PDB file of C-alpha atoms in Angstrom:
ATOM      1  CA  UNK F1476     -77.672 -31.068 -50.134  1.00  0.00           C
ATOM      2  CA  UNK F1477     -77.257 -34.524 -52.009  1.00  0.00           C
ATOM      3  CA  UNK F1478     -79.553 -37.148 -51.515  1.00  0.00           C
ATOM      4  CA  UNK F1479     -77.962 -39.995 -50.017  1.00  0.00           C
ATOM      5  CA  UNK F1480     -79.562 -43.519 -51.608  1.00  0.00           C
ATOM      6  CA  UNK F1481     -77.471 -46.152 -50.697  1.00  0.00           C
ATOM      7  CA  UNK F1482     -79.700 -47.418 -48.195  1.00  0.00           C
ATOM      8  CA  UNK F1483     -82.652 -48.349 -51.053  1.00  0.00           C
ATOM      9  CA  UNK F1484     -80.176 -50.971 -52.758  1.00  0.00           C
ATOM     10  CA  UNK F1485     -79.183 -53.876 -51.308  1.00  0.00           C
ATOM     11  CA  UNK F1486     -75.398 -55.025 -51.140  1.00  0.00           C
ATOM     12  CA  UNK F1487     -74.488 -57.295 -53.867  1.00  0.00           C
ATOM     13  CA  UNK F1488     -71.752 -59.920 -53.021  1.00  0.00           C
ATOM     14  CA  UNK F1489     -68.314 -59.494 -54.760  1.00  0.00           C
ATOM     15  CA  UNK F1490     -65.323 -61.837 -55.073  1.00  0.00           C
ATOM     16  CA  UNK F1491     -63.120 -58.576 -55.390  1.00  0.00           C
ATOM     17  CA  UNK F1492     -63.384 -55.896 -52.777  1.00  0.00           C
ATOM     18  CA  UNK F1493     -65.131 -52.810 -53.500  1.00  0.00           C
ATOM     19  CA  UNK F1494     -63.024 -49.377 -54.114  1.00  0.00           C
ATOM     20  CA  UNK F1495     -63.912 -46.714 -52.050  1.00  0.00           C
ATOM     21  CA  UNK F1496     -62.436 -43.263 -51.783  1.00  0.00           C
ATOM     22  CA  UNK F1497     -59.143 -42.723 -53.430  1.00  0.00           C
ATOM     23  CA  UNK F1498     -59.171 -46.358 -54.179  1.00  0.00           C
ATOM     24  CA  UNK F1499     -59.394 -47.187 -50.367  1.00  0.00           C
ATOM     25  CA  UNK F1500     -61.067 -50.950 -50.038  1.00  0.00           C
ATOM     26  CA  UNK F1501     -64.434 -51.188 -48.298  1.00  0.00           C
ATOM     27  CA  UNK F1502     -63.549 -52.500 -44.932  1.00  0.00           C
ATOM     28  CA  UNK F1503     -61.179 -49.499 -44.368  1.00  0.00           C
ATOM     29  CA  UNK F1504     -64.265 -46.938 -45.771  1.00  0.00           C
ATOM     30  CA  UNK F1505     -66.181 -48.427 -43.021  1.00  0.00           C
ATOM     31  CA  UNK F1506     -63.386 -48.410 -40.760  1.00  0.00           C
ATOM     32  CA  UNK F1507     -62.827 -44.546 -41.237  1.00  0.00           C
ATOM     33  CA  UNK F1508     -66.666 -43.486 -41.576  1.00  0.00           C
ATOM     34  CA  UNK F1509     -67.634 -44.917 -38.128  1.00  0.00           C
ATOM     35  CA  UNK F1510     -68.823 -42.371 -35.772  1.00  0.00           C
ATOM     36  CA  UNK F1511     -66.941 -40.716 -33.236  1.00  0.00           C
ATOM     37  CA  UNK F1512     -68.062 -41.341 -29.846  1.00  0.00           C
ATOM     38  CA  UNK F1513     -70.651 -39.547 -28.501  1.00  0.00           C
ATOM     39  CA  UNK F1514     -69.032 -36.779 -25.875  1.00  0.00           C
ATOM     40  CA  UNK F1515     -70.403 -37.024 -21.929  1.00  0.00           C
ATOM     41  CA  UNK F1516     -73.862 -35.735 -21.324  1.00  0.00           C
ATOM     42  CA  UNK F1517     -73.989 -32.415 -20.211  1.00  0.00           C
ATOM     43  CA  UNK F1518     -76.640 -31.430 -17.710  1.00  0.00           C
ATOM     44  CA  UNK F1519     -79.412 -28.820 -19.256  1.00  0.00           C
ATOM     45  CA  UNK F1520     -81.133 -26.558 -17.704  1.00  0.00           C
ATOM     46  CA  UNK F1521     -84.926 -27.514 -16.804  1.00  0.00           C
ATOM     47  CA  UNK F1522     -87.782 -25.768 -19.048  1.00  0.00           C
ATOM     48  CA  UNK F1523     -90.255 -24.071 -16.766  1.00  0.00           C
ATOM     49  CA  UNK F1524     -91.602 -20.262 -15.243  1.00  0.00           C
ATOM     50  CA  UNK F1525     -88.786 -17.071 -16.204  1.00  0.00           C
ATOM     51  CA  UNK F1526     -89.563 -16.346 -12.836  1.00  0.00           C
ATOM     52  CA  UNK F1527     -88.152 -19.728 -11.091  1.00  0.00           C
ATOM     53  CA  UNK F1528     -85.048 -19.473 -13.330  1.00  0.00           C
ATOM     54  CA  UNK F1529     -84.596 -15.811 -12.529  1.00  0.00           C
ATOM     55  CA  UNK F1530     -84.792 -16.575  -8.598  1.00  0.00           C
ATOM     56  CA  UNK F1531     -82.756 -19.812  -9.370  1.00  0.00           C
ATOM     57  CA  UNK F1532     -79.973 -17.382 -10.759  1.00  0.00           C
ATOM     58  CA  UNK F1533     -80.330 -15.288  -7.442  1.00  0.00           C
ATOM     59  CA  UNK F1534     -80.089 -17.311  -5.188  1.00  0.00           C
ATOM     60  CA  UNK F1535     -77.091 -18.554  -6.936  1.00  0.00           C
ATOM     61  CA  UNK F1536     -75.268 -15.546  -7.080  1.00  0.00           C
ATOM     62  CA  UNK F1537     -76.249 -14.902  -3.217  1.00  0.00           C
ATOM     63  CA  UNK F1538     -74.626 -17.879  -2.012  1.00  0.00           C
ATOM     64  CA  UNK F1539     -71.858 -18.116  -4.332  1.00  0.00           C
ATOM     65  CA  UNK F1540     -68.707 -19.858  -2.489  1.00  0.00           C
ATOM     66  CA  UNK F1541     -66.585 -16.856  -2.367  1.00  0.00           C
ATOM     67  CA  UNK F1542     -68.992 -15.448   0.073  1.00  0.00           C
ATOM     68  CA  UNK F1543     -69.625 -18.300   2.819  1.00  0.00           C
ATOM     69  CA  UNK F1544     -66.591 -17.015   4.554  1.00  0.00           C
ATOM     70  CA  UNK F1545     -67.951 -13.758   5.003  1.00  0.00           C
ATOM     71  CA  UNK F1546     -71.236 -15.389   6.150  1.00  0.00           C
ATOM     72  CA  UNK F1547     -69.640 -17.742   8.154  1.00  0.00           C
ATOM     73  CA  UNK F1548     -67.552 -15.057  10.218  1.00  0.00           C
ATOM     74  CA  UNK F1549     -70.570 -12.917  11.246  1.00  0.00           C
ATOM     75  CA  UNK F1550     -72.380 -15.995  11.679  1.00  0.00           C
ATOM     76  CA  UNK F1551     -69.324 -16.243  14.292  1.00  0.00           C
ATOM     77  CA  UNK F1552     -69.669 -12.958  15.818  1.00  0.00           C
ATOM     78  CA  UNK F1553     -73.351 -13.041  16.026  1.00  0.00           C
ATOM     79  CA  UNK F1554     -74.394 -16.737  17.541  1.00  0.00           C
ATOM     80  CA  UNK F1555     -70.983 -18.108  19.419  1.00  0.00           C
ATOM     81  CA  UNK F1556     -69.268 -16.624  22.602  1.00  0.00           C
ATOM     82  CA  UNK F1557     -67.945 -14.146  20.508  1.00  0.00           C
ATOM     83  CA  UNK F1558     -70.817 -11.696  20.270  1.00  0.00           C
ATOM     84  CA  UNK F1559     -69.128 -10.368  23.401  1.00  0.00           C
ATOM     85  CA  UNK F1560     -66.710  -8.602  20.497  1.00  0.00           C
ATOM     86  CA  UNK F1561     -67.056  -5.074  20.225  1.00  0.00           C
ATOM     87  CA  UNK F1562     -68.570  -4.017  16.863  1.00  0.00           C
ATOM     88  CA  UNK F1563     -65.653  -2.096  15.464  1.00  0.00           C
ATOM     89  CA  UNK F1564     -63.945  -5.461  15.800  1.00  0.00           C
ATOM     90  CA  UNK F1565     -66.427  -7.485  14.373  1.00  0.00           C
ATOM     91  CA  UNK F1566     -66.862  -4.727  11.501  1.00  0.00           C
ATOM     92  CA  UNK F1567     -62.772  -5.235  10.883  1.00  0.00           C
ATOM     93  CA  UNK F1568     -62.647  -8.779  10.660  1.00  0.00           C
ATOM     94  CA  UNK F1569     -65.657  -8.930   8.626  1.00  0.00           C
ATOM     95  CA  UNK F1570     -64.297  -6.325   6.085  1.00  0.00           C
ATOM     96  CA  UNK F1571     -60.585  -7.893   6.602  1.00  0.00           C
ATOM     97  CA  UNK F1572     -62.540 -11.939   5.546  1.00  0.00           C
ATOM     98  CA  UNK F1573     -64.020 -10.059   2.389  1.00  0.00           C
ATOM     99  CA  UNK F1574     -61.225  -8.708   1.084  1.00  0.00           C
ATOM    100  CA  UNK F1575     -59.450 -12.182   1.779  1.00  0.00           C
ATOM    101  CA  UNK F1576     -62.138 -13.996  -0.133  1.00  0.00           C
ATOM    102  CA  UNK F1577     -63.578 -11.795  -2.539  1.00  0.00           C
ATOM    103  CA  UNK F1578     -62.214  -8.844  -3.403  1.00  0.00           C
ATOM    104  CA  UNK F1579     -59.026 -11.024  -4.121  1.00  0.00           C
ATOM    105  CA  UNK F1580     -60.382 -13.947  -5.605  1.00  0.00           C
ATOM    106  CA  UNK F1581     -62.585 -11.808  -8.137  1.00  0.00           C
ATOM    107  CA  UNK F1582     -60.188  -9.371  -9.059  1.00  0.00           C
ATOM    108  CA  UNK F1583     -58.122 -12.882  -9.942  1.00  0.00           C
ATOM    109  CA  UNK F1584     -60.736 -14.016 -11.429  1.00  0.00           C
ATOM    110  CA  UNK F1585     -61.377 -10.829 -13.552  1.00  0.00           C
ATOM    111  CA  UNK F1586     -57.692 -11.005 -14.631  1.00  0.00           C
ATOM    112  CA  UNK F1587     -58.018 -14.292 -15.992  1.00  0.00           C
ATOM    113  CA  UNK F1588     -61.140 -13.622 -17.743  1.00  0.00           C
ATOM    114  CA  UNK F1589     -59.361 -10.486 -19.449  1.00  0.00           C
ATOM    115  CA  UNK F1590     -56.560 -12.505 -20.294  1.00  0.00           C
ATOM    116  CA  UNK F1591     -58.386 -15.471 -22.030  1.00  0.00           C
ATOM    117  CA  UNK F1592     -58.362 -17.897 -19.857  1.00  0.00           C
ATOM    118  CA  UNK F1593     -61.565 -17.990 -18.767  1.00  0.00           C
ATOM    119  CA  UNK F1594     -64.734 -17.130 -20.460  1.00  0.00           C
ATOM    120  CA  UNK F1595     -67.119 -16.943 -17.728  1.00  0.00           C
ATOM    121  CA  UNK F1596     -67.158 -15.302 -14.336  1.00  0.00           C
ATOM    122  CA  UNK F1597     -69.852 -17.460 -13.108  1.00  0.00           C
ATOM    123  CA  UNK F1598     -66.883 -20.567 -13.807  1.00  0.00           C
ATOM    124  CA  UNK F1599     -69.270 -23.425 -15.140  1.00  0.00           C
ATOM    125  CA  UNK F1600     -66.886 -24.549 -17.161  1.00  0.00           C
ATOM    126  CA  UNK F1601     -65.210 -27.482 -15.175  1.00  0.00           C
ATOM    127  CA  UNK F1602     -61.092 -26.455 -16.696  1.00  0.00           C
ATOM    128  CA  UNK F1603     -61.974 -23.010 -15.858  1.00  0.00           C
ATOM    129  CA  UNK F1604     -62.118 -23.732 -11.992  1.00  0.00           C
ATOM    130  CA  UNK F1605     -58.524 -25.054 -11.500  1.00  0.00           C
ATOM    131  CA  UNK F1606     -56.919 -22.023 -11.212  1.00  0.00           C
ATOM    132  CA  UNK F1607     -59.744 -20.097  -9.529  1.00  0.00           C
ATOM    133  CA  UNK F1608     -59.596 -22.958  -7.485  1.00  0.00           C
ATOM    134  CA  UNK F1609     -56.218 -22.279  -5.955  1.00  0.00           C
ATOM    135  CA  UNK F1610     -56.250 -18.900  -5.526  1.00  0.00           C
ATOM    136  CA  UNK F1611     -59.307 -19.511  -3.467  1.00  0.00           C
ATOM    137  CA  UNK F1612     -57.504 -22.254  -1.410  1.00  0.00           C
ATOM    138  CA  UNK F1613     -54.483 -19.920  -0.895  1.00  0.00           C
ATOM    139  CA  UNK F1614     -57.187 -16.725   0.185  1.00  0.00           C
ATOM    140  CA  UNK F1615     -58.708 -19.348   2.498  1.00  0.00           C
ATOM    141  CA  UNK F1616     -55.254 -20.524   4.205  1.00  0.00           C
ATOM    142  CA  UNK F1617     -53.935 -16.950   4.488  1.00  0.00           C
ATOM    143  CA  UNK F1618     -57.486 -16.131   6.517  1.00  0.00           C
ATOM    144  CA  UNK F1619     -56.983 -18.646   9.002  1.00  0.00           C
ATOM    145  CA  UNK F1620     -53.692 -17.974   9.425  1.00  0.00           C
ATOM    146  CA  UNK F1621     -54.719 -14.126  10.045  1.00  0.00           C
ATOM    147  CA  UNK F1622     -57.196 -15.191  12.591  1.00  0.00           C
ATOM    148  CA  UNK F1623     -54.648 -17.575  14.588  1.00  0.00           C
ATOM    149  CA  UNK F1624     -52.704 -14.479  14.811  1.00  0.00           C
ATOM    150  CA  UNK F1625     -55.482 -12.319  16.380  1.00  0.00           C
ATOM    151  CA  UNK F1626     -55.934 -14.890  18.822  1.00  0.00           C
ATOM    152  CA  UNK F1627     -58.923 -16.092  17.501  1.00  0.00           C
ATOM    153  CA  UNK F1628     -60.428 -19.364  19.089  1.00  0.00           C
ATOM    154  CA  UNK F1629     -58.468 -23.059  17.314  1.00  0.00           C
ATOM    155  CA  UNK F1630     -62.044 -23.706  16.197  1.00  0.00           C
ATOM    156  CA  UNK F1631     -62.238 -20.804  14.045  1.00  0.00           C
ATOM    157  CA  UNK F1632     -59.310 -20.759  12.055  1.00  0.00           C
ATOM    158  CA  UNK F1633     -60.498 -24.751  11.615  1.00  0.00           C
ATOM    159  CA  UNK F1634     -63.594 -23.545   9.745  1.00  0.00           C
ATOM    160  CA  UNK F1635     -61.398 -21.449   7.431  1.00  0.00           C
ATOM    161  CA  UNK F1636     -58.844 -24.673   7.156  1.00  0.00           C
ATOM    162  CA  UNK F1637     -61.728 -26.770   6.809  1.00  0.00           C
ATOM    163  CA  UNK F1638     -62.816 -24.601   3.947  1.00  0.00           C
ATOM    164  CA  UNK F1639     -59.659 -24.637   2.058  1.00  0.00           C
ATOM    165  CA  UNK F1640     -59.297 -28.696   2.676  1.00  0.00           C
ATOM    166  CA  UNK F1641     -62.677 -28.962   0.790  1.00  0.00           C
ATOM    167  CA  UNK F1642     -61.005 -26.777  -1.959  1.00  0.00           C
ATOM    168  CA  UNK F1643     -58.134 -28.957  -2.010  1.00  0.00           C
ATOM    169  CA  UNK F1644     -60.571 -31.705  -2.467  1.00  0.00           C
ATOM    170  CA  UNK F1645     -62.836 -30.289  -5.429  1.00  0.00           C
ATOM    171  CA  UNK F1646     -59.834 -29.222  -7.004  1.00  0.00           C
ATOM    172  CA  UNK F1647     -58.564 -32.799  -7.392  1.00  0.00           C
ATOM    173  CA  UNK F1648     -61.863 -34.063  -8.315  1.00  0.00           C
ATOM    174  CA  UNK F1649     -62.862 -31.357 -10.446  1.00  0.00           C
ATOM    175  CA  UNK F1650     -59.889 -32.915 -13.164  1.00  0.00           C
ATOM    176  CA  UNK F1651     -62.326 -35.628 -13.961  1.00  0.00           C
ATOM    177  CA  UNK F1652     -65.768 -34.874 -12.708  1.00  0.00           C
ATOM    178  CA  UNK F1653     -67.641 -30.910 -12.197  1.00  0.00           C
ATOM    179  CA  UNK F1654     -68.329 -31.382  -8.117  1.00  0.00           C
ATOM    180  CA  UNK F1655     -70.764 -28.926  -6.835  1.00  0.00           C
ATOM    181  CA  UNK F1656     -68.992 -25.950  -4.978  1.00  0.00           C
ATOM    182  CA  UNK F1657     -72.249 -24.028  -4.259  1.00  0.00           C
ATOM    183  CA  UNK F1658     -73.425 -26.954  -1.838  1.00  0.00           C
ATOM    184  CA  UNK F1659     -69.821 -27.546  -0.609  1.00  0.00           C
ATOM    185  CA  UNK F1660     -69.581 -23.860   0.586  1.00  0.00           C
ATOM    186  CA  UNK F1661     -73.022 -23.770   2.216  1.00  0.00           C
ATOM    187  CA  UNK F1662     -72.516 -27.237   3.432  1.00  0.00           C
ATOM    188  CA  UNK F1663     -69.383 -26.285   5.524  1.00  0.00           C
ATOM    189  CA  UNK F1664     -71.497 -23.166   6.794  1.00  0.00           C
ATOM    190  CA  UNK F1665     -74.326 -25.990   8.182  1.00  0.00           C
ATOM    191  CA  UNK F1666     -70.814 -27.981   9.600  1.00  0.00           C
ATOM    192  CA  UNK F1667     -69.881 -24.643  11.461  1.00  0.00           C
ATOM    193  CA  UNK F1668     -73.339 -23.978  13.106  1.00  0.00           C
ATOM    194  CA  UNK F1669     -73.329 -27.353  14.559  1.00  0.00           C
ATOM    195  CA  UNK F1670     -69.838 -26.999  15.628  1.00  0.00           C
ATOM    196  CA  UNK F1671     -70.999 -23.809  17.701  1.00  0.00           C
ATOM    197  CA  UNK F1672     -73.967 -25.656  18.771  1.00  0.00           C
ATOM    198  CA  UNK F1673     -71.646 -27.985  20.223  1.00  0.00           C
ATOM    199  CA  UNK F1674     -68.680 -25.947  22.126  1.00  0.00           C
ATOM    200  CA  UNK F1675     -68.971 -22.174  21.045  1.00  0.00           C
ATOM    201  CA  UNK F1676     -71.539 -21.458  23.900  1.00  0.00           C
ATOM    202  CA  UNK F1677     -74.253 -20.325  21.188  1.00  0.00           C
ATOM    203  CA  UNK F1678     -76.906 -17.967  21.209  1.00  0.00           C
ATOM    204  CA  UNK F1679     -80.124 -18.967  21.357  1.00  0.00           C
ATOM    205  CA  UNK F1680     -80.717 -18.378  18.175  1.00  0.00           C
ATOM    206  CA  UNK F1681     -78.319 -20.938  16.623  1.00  0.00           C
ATOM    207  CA  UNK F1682     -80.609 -23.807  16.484  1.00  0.00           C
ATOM    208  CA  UNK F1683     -83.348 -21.516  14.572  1.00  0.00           C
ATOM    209  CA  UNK F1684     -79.907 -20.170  12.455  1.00  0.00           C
ATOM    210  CA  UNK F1685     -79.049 -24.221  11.484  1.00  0.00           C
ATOM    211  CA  UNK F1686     -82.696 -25.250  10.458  1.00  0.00           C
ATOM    212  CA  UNK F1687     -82.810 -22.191   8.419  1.00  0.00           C
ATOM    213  CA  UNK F1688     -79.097 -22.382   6.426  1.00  0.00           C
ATOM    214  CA  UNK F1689     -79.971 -26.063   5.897  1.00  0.00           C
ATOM    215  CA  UNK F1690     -83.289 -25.364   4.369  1.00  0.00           C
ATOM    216  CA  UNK F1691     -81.343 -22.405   1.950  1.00  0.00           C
ATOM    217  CA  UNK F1692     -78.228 -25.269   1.032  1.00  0.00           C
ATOM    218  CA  UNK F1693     -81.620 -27.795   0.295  1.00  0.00           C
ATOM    219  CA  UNK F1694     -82.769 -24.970  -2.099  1.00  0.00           C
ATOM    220  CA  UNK F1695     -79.642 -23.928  -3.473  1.00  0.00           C
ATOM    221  CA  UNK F1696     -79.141 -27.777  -4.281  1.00  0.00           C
ATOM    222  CA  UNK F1697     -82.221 -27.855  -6.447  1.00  0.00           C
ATOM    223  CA  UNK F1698     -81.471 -24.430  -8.151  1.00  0.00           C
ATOM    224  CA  UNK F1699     -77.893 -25.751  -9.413  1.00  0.00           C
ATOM    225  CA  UNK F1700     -79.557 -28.602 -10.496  1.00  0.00           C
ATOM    226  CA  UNK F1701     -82.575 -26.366 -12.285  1.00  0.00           C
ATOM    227  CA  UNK F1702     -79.897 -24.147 -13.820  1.00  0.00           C
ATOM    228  CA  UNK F1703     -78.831 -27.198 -15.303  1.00  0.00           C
ATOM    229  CA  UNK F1704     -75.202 -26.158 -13.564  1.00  0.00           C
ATOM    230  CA  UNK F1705     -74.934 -29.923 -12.004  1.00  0.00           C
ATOM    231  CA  UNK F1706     -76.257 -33.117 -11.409  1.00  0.00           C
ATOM    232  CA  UNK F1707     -78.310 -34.256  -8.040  1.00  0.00           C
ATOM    233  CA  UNK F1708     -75.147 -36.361  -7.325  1.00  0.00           C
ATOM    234  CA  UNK F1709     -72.520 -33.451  -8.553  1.00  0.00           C
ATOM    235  CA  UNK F1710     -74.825 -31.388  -5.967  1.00  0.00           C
ATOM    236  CA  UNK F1711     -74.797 -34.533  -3.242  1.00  0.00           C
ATOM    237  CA  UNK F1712     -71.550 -35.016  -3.810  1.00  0.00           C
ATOM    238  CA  UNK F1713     -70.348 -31.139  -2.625  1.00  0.00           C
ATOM    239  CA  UNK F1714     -72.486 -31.823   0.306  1.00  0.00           C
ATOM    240  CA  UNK F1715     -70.265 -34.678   1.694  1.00  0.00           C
ATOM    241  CA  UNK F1716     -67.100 -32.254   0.423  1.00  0.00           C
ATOM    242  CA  UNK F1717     -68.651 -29.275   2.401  1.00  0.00           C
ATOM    243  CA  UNK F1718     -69.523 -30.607   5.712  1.00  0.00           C
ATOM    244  CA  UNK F1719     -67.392 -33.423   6.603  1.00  0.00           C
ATOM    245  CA  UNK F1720     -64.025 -30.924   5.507  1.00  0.00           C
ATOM    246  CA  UNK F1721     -65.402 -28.451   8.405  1.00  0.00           C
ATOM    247  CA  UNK F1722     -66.531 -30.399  11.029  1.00  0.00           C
ATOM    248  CA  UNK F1723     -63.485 -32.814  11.228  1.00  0.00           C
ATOM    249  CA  UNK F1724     -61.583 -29.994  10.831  1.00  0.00           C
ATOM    250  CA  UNK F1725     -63.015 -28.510  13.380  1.00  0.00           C
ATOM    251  CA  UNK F1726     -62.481 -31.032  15.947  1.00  0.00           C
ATOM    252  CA  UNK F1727     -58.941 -30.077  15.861  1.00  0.00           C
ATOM    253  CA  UNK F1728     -57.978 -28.916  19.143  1.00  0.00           C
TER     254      UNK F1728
END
């Protein structure tokens, strides 16, 4: 690689301007070497234990988005008036929620991957959500209008709404900045406890239920942010997202 010396001479004034490449004068050599500017800084994953990543990357992948509907419903079944359902019926819905929201979503998502249009399944890449990110919308929308249909209580088709409004929202924020689904999913899970808390004569248990899914979303938080996946305020912001898109939406009578 050639040395590069210019910087041990001095310039020397000129009454003519100096030639540069392909007889180009100085000021437009200068012109065309500047720098580019520099590209957004990306968040990087913190250095630390194989152990913390590895349970950072699990707990990821336990409370990935596409699965806080499934949570949610036998959350539903298990802490609000509901739990008077007979199993087989809560079995049904449950299996009927995960095919909505996973099974169809991944096998999407698999399809795009195969096809090029994605790289990753895990979606960190911020142009690989859009599309994921309506077929995930439309899954959500077609569940709540499934449970409406079964007669389900207002307040639970809102949580799937709610879900899918919070969608709607990432998806038009997601064209400029990478907003944290992970907390927006478990934050609208936190939104539905207190909404059952509040009129779905709950268990018990619910209270013990809310202090426990808001100490997973605080860890979850910290493991996106660990990953080097997001920001604290890409993380914060899902949050906001998450619960406010539920519990309005839930207020919906």
């Amino acid at each position: 690689m050639p040395l590069d010396t210019t910087s041990y001479y001095p310039d020397v004034p000129s009454s003519e301007p100096e030639a540069g490449r392909a007889g180009q004068p100085r000021a437009e050599v200068e012109k065309n070497d500047s720098p580019a500017p520099a590209p957004a800084p990306r968040p990087e994953p913190a250095e630390g234990p194989k152990w913390l990543t590895l349970a950072c990357n699990i707990l990821s992948w336990v409370l990935v988005p596409l699965l806080m509907p499934v949570y949610g419903v036998m959350l539903i079944f298990g802490l609000s008036i509901l739990d008077i359902a007979p199993m087989h019926t809560r079995v049904l819905f449950t299996i009927i929620v995960f095919i909505f929201n996973v099974v169809i979503p991944m096998g999407m998502v698999m399809l795009l991957k195969k096809a090029g249009v994605v790289e990753d399944i895990g979606l960190n890449g911020r142009k690989e959500r859009l599309l994921p990110y309506i077929i995930t919308i439309l899954c959500l929308g077609a569940t709540a209008w499934f449970m409406s249909l079964k007669g389900a209580p207002l307040w639970m088709s809102m949580f799937f709404i709610g879900g899918a409004v919070a969608g709607i929202i990432n998806f038009a924020v997601n064209f400029y900045w990478k907003i944290s689904a992970h907390s927006a999913g478990i934050a609208g899970i936190v939104a539905m406890l207190i909404r059952i808390m509040r009129d779905g004569f709950p268990e018990p248990s619910t209270f013990s239920w809310l202090i426990a899914v808001i100490l997973l979303s605080g860890l979850l938080g910290a493991a996106r942010v660990w990953l080097g996946r997001h920001t604290a305020g890409q993380v914060l912001a899902g949050y906001a997202v998450g619960f406010c898109s539920v519990f309005f939406i839930t207020l919906i009578h």
